[in-house]
Short mmCIF file of C-alpha atoms and ligand atoms in Angstrom, two decimals:
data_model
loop_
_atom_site.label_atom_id
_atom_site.label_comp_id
_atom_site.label_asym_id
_atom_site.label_seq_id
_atom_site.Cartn_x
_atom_site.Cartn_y
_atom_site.Cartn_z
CA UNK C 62 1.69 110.93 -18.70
CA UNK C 63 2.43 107.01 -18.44
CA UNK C 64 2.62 105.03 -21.15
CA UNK C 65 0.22 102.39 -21.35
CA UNK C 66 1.30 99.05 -20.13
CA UNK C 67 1.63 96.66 -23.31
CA UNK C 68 3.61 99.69 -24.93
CA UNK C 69 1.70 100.15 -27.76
CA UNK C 70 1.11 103.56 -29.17
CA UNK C 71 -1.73 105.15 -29.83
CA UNK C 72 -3.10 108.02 -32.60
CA UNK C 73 -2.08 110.64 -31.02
CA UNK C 74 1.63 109.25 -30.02
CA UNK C 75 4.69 109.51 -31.73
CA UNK C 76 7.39 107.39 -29.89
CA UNK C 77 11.14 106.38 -30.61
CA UNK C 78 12.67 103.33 -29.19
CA UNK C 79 16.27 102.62 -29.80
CA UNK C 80 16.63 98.97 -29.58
CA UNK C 81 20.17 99.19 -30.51
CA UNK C 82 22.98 101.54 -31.82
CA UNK C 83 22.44 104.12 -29.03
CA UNK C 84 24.91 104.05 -25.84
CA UNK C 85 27.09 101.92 -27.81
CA UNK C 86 28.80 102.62 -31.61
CA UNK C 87 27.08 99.65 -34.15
CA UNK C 88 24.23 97.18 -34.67
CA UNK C 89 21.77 100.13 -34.95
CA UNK C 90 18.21 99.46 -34.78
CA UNK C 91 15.79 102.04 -34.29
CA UNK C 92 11.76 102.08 -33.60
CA UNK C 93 9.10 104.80 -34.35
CA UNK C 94 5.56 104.16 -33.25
CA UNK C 95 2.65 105.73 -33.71
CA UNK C 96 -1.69 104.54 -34.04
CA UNK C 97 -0.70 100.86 -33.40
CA UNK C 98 2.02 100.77 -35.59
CA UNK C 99 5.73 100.64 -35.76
CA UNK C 100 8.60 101.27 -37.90
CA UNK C 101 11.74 99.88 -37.75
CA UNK C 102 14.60 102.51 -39.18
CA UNK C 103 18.30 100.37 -40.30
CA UNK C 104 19.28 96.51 -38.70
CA UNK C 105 22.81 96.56 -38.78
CA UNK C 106 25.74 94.38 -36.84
CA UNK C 107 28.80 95.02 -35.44
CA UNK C 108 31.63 92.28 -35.36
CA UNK C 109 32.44 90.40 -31.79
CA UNK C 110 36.05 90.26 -30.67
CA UNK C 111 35.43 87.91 -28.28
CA UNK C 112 34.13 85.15 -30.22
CA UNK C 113 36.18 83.81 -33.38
CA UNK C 114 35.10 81.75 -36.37
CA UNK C 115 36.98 78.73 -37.42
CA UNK C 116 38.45 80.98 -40.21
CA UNK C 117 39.92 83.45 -37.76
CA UNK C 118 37.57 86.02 -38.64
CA UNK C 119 35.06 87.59 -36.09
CA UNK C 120 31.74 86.63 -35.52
CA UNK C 121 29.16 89.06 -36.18
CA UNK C 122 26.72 90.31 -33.25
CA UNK C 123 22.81 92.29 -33.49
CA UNK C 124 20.62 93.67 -31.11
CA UNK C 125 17.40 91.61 -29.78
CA UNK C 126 14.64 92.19 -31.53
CA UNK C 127 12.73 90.47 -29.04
CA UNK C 128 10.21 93.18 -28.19
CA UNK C 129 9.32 93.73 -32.03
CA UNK C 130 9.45 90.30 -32.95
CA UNK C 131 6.53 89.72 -30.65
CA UNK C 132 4.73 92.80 -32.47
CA UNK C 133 5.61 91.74 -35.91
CA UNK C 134 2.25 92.07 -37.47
CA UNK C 135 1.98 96.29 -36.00
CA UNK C 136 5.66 96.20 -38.07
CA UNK C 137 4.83 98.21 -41.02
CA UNK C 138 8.55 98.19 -42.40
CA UNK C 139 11.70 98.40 -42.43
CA UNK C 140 13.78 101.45 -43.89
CA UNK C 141 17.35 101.14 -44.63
CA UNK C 142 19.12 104.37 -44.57
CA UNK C 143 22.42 103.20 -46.48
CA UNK C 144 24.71 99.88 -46.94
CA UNK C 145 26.83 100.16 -44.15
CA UNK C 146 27.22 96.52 -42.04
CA UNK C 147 25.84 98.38 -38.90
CA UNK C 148 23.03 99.89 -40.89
CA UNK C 149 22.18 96.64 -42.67
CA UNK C 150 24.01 93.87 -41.95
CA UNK C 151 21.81 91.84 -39.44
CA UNK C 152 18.95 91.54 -42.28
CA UNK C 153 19.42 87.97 -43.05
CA UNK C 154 19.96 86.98 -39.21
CA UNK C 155 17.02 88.25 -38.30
CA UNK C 156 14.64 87.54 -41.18
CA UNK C 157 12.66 85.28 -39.41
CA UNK C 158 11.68 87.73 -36.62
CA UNK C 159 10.61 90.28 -38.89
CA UNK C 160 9.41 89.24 -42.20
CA UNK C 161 8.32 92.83 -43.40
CA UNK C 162 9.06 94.79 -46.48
CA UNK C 163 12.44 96.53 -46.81
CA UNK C 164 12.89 100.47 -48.71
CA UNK C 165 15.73 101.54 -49.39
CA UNK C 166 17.42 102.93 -52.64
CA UNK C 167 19.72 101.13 -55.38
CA UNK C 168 22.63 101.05 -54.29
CA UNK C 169 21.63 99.41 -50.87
CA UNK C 170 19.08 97.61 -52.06
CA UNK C 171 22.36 95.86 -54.18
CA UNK C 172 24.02 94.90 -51.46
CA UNK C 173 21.63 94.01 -49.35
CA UNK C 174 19.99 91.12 -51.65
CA UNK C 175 24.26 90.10 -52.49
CA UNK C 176 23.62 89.12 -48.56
CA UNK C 177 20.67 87.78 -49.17
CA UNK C 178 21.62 85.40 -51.89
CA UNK C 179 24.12 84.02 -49.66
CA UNK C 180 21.44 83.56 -46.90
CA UNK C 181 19.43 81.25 -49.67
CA UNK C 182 16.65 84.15 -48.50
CA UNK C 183 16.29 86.50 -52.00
CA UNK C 184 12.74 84.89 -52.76
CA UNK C 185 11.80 85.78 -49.55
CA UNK C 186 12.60 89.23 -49.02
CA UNK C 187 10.08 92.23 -50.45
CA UNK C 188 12.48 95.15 -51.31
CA UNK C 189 11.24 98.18 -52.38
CA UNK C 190 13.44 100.44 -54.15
CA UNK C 191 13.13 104.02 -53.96
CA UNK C 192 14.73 107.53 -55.05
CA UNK C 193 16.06 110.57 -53.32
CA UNK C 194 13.41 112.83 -52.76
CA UNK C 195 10.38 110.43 -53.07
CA UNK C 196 7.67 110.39 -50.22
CA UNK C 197 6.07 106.89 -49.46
CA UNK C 198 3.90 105.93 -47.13
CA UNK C 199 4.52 103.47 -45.34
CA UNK C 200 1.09 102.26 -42.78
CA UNK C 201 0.09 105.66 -40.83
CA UNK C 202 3.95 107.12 -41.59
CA UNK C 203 5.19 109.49 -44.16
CA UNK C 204 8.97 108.78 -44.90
CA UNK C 205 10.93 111.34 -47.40
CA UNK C 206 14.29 110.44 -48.50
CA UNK C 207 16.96 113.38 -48.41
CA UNK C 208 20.28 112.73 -49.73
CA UNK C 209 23.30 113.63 -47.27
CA UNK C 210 26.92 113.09 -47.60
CA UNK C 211 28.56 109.92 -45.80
CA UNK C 212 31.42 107.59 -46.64
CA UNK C 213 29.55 105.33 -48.97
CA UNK C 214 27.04 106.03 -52.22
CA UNK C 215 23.77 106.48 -51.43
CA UNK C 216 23.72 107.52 -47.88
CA UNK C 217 20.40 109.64 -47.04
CA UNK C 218 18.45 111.29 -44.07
CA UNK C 219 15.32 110.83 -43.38
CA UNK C 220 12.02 113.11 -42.73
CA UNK C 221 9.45 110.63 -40.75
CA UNK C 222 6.02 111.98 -40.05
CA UNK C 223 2.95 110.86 -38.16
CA UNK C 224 0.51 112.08 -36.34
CA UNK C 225 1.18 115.89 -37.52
CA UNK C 226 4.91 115.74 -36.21
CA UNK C 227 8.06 115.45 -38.26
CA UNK C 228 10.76 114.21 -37.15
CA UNK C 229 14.37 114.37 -38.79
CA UNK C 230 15.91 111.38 -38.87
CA UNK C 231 20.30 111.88 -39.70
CA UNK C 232 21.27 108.70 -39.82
CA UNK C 233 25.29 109.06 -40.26
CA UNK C 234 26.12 111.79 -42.16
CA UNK C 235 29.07 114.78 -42.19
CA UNK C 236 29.08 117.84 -44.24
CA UNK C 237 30.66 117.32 -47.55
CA UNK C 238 31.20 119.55 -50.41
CA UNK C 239 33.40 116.99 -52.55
CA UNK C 240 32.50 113.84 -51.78
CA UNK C 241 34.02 112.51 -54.82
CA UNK C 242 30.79 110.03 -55.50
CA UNK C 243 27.41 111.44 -55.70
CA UNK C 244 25.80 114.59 -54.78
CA UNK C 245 27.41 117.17 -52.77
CA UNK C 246 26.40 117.82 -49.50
CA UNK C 247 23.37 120.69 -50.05
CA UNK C 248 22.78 123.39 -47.71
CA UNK C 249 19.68 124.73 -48.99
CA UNK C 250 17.85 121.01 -48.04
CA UNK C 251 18.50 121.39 -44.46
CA UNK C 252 17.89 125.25 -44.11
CA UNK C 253 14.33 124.40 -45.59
CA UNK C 254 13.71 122.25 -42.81
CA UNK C 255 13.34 125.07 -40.68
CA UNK C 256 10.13 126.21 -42.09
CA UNK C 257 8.86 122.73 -41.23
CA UNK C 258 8.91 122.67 -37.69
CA UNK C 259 11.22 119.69 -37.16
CA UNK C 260 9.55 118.51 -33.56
CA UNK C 261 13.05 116.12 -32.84
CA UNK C 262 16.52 115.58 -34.51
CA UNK C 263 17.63 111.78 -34.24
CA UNK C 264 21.32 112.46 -34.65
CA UNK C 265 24.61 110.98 -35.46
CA UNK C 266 27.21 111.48 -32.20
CA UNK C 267 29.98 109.75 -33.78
CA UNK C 268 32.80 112.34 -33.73
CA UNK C 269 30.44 114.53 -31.28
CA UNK C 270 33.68 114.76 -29.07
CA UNK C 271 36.42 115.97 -32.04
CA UNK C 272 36.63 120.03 -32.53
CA UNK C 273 36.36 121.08 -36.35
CA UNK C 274 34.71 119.83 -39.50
CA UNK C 275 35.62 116.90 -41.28
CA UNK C 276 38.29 116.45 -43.65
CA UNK C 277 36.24 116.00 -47.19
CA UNK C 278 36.52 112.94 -49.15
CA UNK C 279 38.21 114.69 -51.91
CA UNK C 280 41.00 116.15 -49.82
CA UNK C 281 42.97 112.81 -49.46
CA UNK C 282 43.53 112.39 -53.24
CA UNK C 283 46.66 115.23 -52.86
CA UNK C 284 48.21 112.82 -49.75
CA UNK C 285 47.79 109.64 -51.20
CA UNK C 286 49.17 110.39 -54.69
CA UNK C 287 52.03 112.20 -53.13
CA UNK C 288 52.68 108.77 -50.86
CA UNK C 289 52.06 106.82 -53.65
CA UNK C 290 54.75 108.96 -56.12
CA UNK C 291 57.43 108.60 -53.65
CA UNK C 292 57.11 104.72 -52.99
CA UNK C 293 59.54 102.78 -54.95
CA UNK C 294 58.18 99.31 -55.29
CA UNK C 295 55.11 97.58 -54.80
CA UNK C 296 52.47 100.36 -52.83
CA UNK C 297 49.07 98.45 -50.59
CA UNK C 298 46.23 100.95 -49.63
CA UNK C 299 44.19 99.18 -46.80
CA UNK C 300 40.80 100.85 -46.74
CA UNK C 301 37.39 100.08 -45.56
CA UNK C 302 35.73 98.36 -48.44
CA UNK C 303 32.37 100.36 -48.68
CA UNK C 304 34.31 103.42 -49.21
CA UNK C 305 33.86 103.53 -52.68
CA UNK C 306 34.93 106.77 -53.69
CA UNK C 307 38.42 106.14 -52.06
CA UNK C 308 38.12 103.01 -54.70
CA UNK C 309 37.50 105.97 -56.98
CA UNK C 310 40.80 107.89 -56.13
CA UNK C 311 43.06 105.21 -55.93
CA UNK C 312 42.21 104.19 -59.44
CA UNK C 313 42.99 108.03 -60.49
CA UNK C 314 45.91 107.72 -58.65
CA UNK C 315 47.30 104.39 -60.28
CA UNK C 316 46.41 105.88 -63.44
CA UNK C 317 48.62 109.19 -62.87
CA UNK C 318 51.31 106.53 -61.11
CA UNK C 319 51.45 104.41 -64.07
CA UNK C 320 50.55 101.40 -61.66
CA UNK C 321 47.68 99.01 -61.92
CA UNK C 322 44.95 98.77 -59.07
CA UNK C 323 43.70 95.68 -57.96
CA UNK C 324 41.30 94.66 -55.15
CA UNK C 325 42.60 92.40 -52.53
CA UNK C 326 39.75 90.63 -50.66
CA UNK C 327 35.59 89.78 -50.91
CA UNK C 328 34.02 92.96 -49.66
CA UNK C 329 36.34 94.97 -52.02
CA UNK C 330 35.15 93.55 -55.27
CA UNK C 331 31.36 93.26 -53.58
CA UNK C 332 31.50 96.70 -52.92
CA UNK C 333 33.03 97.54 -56.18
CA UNK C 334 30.54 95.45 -58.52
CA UNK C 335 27.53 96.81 -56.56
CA UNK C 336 28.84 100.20 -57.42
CA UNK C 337 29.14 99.18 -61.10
CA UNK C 338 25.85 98.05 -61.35
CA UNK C 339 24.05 100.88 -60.00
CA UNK C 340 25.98 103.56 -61.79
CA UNK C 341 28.64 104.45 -58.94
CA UNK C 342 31.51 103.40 -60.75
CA UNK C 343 33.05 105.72 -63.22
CA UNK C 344 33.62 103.72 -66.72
CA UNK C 345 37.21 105.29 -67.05
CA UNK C 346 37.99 103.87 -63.26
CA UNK C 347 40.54 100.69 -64.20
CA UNK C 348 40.38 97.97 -61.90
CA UNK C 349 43.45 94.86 -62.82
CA UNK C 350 42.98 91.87 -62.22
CA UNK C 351 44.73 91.17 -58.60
CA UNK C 352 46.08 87.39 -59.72
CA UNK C 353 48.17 89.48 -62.27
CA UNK C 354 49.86 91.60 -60.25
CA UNK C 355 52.08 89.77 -58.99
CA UNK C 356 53.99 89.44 -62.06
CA UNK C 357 54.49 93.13 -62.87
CA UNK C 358 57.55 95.18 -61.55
CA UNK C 359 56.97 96.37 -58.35
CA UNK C 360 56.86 99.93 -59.01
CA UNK C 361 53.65 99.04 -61.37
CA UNK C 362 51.69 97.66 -58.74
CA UNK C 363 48.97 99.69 -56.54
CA UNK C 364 47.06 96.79 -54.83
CA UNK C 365 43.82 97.79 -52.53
CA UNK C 366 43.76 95.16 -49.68
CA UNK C 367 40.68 94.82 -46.91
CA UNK C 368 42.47 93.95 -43.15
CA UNK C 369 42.93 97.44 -42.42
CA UNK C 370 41.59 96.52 -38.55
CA UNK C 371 43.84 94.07 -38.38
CA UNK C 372 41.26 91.36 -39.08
CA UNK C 373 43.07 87.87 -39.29
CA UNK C 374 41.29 86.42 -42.39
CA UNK C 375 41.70 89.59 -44.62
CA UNK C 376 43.78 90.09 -47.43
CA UNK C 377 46.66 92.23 -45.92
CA UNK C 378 47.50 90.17 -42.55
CA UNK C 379 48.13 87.06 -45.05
CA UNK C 380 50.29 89.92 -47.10
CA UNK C 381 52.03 90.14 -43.59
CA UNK C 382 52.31 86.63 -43.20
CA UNK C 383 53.73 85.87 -46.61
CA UNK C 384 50.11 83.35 -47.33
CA UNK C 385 48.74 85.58 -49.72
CA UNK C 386 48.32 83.68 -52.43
CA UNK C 387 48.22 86.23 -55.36
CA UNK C 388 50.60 88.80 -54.05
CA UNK C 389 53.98 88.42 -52.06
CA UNK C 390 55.37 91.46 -50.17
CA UNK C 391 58.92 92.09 -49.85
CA UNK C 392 61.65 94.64 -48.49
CA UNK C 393 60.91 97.87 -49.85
CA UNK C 394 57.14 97.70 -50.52
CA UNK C 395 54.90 100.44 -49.23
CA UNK C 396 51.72 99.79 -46.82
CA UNK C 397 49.52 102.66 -46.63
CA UNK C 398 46.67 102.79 -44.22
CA UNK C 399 43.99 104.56 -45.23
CA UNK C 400 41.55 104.29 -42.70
CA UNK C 401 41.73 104.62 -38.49
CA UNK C 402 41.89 102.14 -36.28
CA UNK C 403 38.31 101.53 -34.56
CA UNK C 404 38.47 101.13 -31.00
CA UNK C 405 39.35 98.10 -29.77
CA UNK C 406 41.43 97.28 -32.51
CA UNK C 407 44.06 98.48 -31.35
CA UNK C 408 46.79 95.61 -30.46
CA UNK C 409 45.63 93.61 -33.87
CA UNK C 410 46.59 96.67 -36.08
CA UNK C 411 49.51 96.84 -34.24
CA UNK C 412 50.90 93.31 -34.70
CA UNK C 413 49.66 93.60 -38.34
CA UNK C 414 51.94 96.70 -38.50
CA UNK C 415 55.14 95.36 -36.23
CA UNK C 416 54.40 91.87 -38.69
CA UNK C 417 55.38 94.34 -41.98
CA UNK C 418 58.41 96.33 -40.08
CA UNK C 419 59.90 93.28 -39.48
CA UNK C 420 59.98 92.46 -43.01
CA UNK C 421 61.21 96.06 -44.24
CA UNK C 422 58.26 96.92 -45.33
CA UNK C 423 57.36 100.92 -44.86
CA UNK C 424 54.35 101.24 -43.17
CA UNK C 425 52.32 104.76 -43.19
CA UNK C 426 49.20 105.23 -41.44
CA UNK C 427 47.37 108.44 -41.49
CA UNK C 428 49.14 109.92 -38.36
CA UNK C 429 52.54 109.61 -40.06
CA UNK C 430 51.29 111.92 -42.92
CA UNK C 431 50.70 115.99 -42.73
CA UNK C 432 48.15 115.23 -45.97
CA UNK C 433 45.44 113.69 -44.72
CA UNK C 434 44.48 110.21 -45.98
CA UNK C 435 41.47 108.95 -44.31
CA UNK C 436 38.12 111.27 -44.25
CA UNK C 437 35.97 110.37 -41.20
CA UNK C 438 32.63 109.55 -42.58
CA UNK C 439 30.69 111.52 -39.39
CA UNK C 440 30.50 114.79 -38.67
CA UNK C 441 32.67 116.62 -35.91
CA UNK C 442 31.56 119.34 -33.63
CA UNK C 443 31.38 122.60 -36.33
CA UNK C 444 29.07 120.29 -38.33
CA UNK C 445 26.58 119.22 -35.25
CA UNK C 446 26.94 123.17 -33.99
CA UNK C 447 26.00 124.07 -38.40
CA UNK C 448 23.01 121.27 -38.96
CA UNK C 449 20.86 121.98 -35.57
CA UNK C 450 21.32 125.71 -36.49
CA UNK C 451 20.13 125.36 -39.90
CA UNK C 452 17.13 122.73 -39.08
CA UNK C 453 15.77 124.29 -35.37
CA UNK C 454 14.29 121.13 -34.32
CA UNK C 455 12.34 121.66 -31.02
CA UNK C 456 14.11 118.20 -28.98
CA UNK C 457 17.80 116.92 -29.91
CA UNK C 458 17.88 113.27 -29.45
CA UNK C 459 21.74 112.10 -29.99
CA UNK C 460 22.10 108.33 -31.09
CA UNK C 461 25.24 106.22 -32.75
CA UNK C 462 27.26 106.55 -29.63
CA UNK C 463 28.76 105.65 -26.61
CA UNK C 464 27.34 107.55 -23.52
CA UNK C 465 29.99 109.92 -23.89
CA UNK C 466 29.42 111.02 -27.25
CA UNK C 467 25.50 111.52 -27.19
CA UNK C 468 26.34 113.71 -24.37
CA UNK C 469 28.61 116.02 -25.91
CA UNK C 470 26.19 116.01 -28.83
CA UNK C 471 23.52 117.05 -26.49
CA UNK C 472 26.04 119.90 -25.30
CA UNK C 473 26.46 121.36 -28.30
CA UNK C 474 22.60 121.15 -29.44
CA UNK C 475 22.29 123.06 -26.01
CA UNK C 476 24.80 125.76 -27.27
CA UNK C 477 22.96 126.21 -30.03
CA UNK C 478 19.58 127.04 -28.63
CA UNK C 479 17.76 123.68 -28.92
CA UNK C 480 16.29 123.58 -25.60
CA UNK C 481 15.51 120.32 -24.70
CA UNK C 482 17.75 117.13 -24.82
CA UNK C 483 16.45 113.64 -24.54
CA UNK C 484 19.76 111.53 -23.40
CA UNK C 485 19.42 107.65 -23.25
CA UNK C 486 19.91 104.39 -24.60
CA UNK C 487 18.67 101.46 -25.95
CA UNK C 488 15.44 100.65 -24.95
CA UNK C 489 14.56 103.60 -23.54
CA UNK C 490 11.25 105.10 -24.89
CA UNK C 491 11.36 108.76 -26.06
CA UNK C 492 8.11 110.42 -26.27
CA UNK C 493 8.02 112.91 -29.08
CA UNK C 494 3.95 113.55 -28.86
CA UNK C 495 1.62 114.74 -27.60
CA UNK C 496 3.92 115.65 -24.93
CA UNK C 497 7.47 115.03 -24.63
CA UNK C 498 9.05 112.94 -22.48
CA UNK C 499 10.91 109.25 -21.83
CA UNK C 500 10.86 106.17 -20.05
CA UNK C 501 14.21 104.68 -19.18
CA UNK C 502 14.68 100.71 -19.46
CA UNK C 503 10.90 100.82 -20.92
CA UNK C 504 11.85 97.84 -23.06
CA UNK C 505 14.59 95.11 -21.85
CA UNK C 506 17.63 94.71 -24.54
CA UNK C 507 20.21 91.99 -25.42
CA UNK C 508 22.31 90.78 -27.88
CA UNK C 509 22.13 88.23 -31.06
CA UNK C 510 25.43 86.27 -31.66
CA UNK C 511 25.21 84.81 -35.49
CA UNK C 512 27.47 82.67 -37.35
CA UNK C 513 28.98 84.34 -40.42
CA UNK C 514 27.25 83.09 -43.44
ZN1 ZN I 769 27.58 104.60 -41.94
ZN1 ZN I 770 26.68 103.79 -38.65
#
């Protein structure tokens, strides 16, 4: 069955068009269409290597939104699944092309209008806040909001329905039963789904090629405070800055320390205030304030620094460098990465790390350690093989990866009994109704470059 040739869908199609964020690990951008209409699902970024800022710090890059732009009034709206940069981040750049109203729930919504202000674009923007569990229409689709387990608060899954197929939408997830912040991952909400005749699983491929489940969130309180005891004088956590419940831990673990946690860097105390003012951030949590720390003795000092990619503007490289204006490192002092290095990142973490060596400085990343201290935020293979089993959806469609990992995602949907795979990339359209199907290269792709605001 062709699709008709200016790609627009009619009432009895459901399609999905990946415009970004599939064959390739960021900038996600997803499309469902269906009677005339389309929905956009998360507009996120991912930062450019190749091209520096003035600063030293990356420039940011999106997918094209070139073949929805020129649709904009059939775009019904844009659904945010949580506040990730590569879920939400290209908002502001793209305003212009899309200028429809955004849902998403509190603690994104927070975040996403601290970008806006910066953009000058808050009057501009229609957000509409929503709850776990609610069920909005949005034009001819349904949209319920199920709450999932992630790295950050608030992250959800989505149900999307339209023309009398539902289709379950992951967005990044992993299974966790401590998550330290917010609701534990629930079972029973995914084995329901069953019942419901999911017709296609969009799905998270992330760690699609590690064996095993996940380390929970919770599990790298026991490591850190045990790294943490032993240090002598000043200790740095690097850690991604969304992570807030690793915020969370630290604090407990200054607290049990007798040290006082500060925040080292922007997207630390952005994180940490939208957390606050949405109700993520317990009241007994202490954060110090970082321009004090410096005069403490050492052993009193647990300071959270972003940089843990190396990044050249952040917090901990000028740490390396001996810039940092609030904090000075010396011989001694503990560095303690908790996080992994993304891909690519590779030589810049390890100059940041051969910087601190240098200046006796004991560095621990989470490979040194038997305790873990990172979680992965996505879930590894036991988790894919656990979720398809519990929700049965009729077609696994694997997105958020690199060709490599939506393929071993599609292997172990296959293992499970989910008998058909649709494997592409963006701008390929998947058919999910009335028949099922795709079109390779049905839509032509690119990339934005922005300036960082
Ligand atoms: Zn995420
Ligand atoms: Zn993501």
């Amino acid at each position: 069955m062709p699709f008709p040739s200016d790609l627009t869908p009619g009432p009895k199609d459901f399609w999905f068009l990946p415009l970004g964020g599939t064959g390739e690990i960021g900038m996600n951008m997803n499309l469902y269409g269906h009677n005339g209409q389309w929905l956009m699902v998360d507009c996120g970024v991912m930062f450019d290597k190749t091209r520096l800022q003035p600063d030293g710090s990356n420039s940011v890059v999106s997918a094209d939104p070139h073949f929805i732009s020129l649709r904009r009034q059939r775009l019904v709206g844009l659904v945010v699944t949580h506040a990730h940069e590569d879920h939400v981040g290209a908002i502001p750049y793209l305003w212009k092309e899309l200028q429809c109203p955004v849902y998403t729930t509190a603690f994104t919504a927070e975040i996403l209008r601290r970008k806006l202000v910066e953009a000058g674009l808050e009057e501009h923007v229609p957000i509409i806040e929503v709850d776990t569990g609610d069920l909005l229409k949005i034009g001819h689709f349904e949209i319920e909001w199920l709450s999932i387990t992630h790295s950050l608060p608030e992250p959800h899954a989505l149900l999307i329905r339209a023309g009398g197929s539902t289709v379950f939408h992951t967005a990044d997830w992993k299974i966790d039963f401590d998550p330290v912040l917010g609701h534990q991952f629930q079972p029973q909400v995914f084995k329901q789904l069953a019942s419901r005749k999911i017709k296609a699983m969009i799905c998270d491929s992330t760690n699609a090629v590690v064996p095993g489940h996940s380390i929970s969130e919770g599990d790298c309180f026991s490591g850190l405070l045990q790294l943490t005891r032993q240090a002598e004088g000043r200790v740095i956590v690097a850690c991604f800055g969304s992570n807030v419940a690793r915020l969370i831990t630290l604090s407990r673990i200054a607290e049990q320390t007798g040290r006082y946690m500060a925040l080292y860097g922007r997207s630390l105390r952005n994180m940490v205030g939208a957390a606050k003012k949405t109700g993520h951030w317990p009241d007994n949590a202490k954060v110090a304030d970082g321009r004090h720390l410096g005069y403490l003795p050492r052993h009193e000092v647990l300071g959270v620094a972003t940089g843990s990619q190396g990044e050249a503007a952040a917090a901990l490289r000028k740490m390396a460098l001996g810039t940092f204006r609030d904090l000075e490192l010396e011989a001694g002092d503990t560095v303690i990465f908790s996080s992994k290095v993304i891909p690519g990142n590779e030589a810049a973490v390890g100059s940041l790390v051969s910087m601190l060596r240098q200046k006796d400085i004991q560095v621990i990343e989470s490979a040194d350690t038997e305790s873990p201290i990172h979680a992965s935020g996505h879930p590894c293979q036991e988790e894919l093989t656990q979720l398809y089993d519990w929700v049965k959806p009729k077609i696994s469609i694997p997105v958020h990866g690199t060709p490599e990992h939506i393929n071993a995602n599609a292997a172990i949907a296959r293992e499970v009994g989910i008998t058909t795979q649709l494997c592409g990339e963006n701008g390929d359209l998947y058919r999910l109704a009335p028949t099922v199907g795709m079109k390779r290269k049905a839509v032509k792709t690119g990339r934005l470059f922005h300036d960082r605001q």
